[in-house]
PDB file of C-alpha atoms in Angstrom:
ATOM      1  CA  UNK A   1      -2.369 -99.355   7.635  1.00 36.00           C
ATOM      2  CA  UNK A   2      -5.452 -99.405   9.920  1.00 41.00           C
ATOM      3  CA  UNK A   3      -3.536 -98.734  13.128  1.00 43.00           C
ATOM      4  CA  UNK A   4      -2.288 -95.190  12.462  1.00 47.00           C
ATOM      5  CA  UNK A   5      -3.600 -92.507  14.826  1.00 51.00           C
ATOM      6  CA  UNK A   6      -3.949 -89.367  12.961  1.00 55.00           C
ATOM      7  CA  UNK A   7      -7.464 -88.681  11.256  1.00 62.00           C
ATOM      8  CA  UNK A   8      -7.551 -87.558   7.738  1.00 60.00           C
ATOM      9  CA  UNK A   9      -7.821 -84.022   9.033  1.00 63.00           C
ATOM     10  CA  UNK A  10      -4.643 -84.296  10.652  1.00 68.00           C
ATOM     11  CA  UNK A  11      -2.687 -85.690   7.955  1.00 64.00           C
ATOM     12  CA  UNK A  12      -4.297 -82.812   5.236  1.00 68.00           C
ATOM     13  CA  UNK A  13      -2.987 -80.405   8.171  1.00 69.00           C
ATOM     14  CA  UNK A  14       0.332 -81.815   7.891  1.00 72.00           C
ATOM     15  CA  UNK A  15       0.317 -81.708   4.043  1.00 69.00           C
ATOM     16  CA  UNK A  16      -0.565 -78.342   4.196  1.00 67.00           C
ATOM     17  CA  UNK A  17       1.950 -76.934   6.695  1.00 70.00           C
ATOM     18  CA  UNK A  18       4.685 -79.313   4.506  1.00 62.00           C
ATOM     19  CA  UNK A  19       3.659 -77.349   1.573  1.00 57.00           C
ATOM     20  CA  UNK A  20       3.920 -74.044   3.054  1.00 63.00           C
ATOM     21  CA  UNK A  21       6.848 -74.637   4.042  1.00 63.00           C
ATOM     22  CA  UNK A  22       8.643 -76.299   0.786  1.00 72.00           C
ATOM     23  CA  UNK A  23       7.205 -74.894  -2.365  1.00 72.00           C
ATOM     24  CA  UNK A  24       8.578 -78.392  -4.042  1.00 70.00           C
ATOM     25  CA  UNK A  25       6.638 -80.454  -2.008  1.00 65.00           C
ATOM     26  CA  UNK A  26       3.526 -77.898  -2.801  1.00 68.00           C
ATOM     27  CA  UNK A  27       4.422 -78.111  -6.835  1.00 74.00           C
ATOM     28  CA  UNK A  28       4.139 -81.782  -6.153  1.00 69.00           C
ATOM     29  CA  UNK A  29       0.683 -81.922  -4.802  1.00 68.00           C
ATOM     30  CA  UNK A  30      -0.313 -79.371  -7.573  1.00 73.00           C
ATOM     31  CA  UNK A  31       1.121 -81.724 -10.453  1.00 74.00           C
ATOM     32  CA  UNK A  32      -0.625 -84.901  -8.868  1.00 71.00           C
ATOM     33  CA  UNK A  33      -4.193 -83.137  -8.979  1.00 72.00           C
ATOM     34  CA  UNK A  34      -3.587 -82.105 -12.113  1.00 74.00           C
ATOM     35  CA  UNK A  35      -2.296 -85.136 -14.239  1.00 72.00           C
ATOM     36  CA  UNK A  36      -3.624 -87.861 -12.134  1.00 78.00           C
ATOM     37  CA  UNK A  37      -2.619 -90.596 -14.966  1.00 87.00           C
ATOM     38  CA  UNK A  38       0.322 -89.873 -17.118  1.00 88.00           C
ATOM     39  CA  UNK A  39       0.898 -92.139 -20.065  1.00 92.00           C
ATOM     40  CA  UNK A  40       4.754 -93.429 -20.871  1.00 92.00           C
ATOM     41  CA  UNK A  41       6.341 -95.538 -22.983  1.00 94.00           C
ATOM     42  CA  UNK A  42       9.526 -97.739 -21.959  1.00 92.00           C
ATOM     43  CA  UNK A  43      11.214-100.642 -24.248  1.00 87.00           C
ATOM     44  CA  UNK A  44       8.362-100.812 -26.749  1.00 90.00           C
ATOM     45  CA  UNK A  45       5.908-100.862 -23.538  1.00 94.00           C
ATOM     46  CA  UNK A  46       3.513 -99.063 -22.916  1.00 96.00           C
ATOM     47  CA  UNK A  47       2.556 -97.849 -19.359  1.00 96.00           C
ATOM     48  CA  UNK A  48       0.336 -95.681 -16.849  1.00 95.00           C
ATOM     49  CA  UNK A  49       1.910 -94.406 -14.093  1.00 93.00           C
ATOM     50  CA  UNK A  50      -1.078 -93.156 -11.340  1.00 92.00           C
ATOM     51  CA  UNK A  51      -0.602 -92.566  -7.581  1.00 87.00           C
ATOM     52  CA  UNK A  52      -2.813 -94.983  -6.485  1.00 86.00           C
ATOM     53  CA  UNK A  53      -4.503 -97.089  -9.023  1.00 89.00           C
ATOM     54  CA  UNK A  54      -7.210 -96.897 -12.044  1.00 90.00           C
ATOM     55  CA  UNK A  55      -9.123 -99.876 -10.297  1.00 91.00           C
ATOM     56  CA  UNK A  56      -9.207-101.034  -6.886  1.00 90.00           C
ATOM     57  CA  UNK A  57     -10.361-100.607  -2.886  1.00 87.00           C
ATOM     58  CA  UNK A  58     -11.494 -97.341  -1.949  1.00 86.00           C
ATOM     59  CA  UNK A  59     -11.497 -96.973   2.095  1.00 82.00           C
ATOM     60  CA  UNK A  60     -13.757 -93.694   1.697  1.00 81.00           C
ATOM     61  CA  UNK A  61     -16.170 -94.789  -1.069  1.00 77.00           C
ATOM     62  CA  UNK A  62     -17.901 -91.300  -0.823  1.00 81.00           C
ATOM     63  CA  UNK A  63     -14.606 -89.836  -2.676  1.00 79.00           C
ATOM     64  CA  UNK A  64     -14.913 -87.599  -5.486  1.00 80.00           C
ATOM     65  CA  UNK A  65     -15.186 -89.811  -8.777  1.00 80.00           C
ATOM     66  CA  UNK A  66     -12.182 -87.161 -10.369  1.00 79.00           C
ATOM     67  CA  UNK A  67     -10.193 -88.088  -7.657  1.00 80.00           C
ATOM     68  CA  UNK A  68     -10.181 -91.949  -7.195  1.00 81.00           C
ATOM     69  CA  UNK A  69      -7.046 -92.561  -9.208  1.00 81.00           C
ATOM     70  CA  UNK A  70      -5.245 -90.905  -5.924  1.00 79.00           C
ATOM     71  CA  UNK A  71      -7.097 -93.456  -3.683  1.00 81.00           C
ATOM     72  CA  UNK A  72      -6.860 -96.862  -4.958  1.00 85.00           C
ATOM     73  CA  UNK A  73      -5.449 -99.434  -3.086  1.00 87.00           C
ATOM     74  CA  UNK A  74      -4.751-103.033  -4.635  1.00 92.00           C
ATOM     75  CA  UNK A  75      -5.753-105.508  -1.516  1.00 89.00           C
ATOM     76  CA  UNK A  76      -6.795-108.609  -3.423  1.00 92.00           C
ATOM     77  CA  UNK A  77      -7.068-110.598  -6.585  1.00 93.00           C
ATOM     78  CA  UNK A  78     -10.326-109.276  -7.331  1.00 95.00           C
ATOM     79  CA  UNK A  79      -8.304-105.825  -7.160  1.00 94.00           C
ATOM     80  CA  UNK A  80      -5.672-106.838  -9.118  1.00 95.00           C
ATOM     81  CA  UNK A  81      -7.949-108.724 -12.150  1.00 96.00           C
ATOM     82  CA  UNK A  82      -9.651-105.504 -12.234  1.00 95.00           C
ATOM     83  CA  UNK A  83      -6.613-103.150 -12.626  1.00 95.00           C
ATOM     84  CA  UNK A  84      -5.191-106.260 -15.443  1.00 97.00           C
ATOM     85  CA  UNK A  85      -8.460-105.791 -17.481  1.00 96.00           C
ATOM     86  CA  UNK A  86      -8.607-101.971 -18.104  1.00 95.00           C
ATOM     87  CA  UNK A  87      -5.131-101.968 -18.493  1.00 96.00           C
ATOM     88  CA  UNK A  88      -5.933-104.361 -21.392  1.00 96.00           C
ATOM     89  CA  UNK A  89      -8.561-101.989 -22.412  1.00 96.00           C
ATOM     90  CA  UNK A  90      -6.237 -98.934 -22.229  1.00 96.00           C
ATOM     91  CA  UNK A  91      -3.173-100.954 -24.453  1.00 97.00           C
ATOM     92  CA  UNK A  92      -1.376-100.939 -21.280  1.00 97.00           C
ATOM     93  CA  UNK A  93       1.540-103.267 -20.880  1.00 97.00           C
ATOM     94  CA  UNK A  94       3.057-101.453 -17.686  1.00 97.00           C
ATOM     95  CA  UNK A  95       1.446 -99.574 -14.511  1.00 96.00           C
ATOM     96  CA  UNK A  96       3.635 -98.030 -12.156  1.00 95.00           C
ATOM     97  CA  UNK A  97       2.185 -96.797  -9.530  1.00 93.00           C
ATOM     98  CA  UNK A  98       2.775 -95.904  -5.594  1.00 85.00           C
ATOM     99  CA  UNK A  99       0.147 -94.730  -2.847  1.00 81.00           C
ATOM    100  CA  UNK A 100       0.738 -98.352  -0.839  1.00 82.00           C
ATOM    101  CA  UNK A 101       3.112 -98.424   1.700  1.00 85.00           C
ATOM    102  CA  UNK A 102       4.797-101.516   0.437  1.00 90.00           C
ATOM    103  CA  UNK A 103       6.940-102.877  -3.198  1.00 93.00           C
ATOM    104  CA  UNK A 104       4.610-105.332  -4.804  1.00 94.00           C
ATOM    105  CA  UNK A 105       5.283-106.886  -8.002  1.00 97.00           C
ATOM    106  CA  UNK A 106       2.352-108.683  -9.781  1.00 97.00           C
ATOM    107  CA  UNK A 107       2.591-110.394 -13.486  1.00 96.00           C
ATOM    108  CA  UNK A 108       0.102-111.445 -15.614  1.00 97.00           C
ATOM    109  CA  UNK A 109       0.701-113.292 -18.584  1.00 92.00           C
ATOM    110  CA  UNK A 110      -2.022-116.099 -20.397  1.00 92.00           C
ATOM    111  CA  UNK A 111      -4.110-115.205 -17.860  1.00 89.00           C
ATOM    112  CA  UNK A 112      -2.366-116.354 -14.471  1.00 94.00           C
ATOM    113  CA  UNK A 113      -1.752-113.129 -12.132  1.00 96.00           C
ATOM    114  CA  UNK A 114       1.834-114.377  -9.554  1.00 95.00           C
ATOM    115  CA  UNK A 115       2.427-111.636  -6.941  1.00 94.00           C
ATOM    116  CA  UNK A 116       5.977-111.070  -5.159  1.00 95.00           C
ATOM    117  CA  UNK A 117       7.043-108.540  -2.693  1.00 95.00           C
ATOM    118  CA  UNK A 118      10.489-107.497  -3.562  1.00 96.00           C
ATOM    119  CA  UNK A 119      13.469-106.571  -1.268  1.00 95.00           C
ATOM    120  CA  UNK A 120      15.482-103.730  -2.214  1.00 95.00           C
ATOM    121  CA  UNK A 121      18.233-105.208  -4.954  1.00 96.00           C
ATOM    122  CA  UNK A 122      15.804-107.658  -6.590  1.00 96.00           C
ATOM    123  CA  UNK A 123      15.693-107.558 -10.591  1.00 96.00           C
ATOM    124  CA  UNK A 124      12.821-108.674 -12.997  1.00 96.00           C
ATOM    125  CA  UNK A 125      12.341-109.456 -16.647  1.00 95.00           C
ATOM    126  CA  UNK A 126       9.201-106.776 -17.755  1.00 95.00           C
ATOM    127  CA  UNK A 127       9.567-108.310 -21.545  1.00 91.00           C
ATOM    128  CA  UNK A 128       6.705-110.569 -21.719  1.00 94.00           C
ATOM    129  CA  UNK A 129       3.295-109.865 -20.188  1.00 95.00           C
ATOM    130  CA  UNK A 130       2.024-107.223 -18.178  1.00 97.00           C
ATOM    131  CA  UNK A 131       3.016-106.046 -15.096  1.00 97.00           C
ATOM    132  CA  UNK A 132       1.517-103.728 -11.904  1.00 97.00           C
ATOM    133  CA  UNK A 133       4.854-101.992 -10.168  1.00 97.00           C
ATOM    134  CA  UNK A 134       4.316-100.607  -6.692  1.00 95.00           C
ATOM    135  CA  UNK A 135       7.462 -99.122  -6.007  1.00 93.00           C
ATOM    136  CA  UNK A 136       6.979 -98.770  -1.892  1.00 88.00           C
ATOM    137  CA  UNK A 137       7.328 -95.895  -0.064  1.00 85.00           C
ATOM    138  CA  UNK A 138       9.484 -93.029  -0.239  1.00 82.00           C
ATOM    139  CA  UNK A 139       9.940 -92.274   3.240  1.00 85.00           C
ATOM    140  CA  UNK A 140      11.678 -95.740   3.665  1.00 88.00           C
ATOM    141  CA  UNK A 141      13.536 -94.794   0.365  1.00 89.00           C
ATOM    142  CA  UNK A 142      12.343 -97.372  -1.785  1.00 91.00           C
ATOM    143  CA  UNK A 143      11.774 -96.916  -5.325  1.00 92.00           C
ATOM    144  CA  UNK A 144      12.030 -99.020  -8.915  1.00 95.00           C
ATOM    145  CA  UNK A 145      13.839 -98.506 -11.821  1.00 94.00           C
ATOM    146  CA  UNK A 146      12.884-100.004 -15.195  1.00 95.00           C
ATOM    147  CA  UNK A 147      16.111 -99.891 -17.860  1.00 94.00           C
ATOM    148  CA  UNK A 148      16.397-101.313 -21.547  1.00 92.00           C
ATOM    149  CA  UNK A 149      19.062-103.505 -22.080  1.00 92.00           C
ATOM    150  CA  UNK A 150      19.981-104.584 -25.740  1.00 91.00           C
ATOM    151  CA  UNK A 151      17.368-107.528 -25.009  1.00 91.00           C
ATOM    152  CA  UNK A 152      15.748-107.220 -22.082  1.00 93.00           C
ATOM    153  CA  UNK A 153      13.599-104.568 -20.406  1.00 94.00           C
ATOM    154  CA  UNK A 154      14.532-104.764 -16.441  1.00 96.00           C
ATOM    155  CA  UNK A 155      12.564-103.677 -12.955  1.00 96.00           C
ATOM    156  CA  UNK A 156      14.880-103.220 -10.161  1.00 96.00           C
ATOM    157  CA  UNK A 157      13.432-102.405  -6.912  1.00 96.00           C
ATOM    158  CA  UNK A 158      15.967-100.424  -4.627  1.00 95.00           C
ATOM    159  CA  UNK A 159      16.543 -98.405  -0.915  1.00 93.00           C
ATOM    160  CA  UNK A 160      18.845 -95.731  -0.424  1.00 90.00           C
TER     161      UNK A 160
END
């Protein structure tokens, strides 16, 4: 994460020629200023799905308060108790959520948080507890799927 070479300038410069040149990729951006948090519900759970995080480690603490929710990273279990708690405060069972470069599973149920990093394939039970979902990074074609069986409620991190 630390060790790439291109300045924050540079990578808004890429965004922006990207978007110029693909009006999807610029009704992307648009959406994900505008609707920062969405709120779903899957298998009688509820969830927030967020780019980066609602709590967490900001590298650029001088970002704009409004935009935070793009910037969160979860680095450690301070992070993650954090993100837990106003989950719990926002009736969240579920939060799905991207920005990190990596799949991360963590679980929290009677208070004990377990962490996993999931290869492309694994499945998990979402039924009990709550549960933070990075679904890793696009570019490397990772993503998660959560399904409903007749009684379950699966994740399933995959690659193309």
């Amino acid at each position: 994460i630390f060790d790439q070479a291109k300045t924050f300038q540079e990578m808004v410069h890429e965004v922006h020629e990207d978007s110029e040149r693909s009006r999807r990729a610029r009704n992307y951006l648009e959406k994900l200023m505008e609707y920062k948090t969405q709120e779903f519900e899957i298998g009688g759970k509820s969830g927030i799905l967020v780019h980066g995080g609602i709590a967490g480690y900001l590298q650029d603490p001088d970002r704009l308060e409004s935009d935070k929710e793009l910037w969160y990273r979860l680095w450690n279990e301070e992070d993650f108790e954090d993100t837990f708690g106003l989950m719990e405060e926002r009736d969240a069972e579920l939060l799905v959520r991207g920005h990190d470069h990596w799949t991360e599973h963590a679980y929290r149920q009677n208070g004990e948080i377990e962490y996993d990093l999931p290869e492309p394939g694994e499945e998990y039970s979402i039924e009990d507890g709550m549960h933070i979902i990075t679904h890793g990074p696009w570019e490397e074609r990772m993503f998660a799927t959560i399904r409903e069986t007749e009684d379950d409620t699966i994740l399933q991190y995959h690659q193309i």
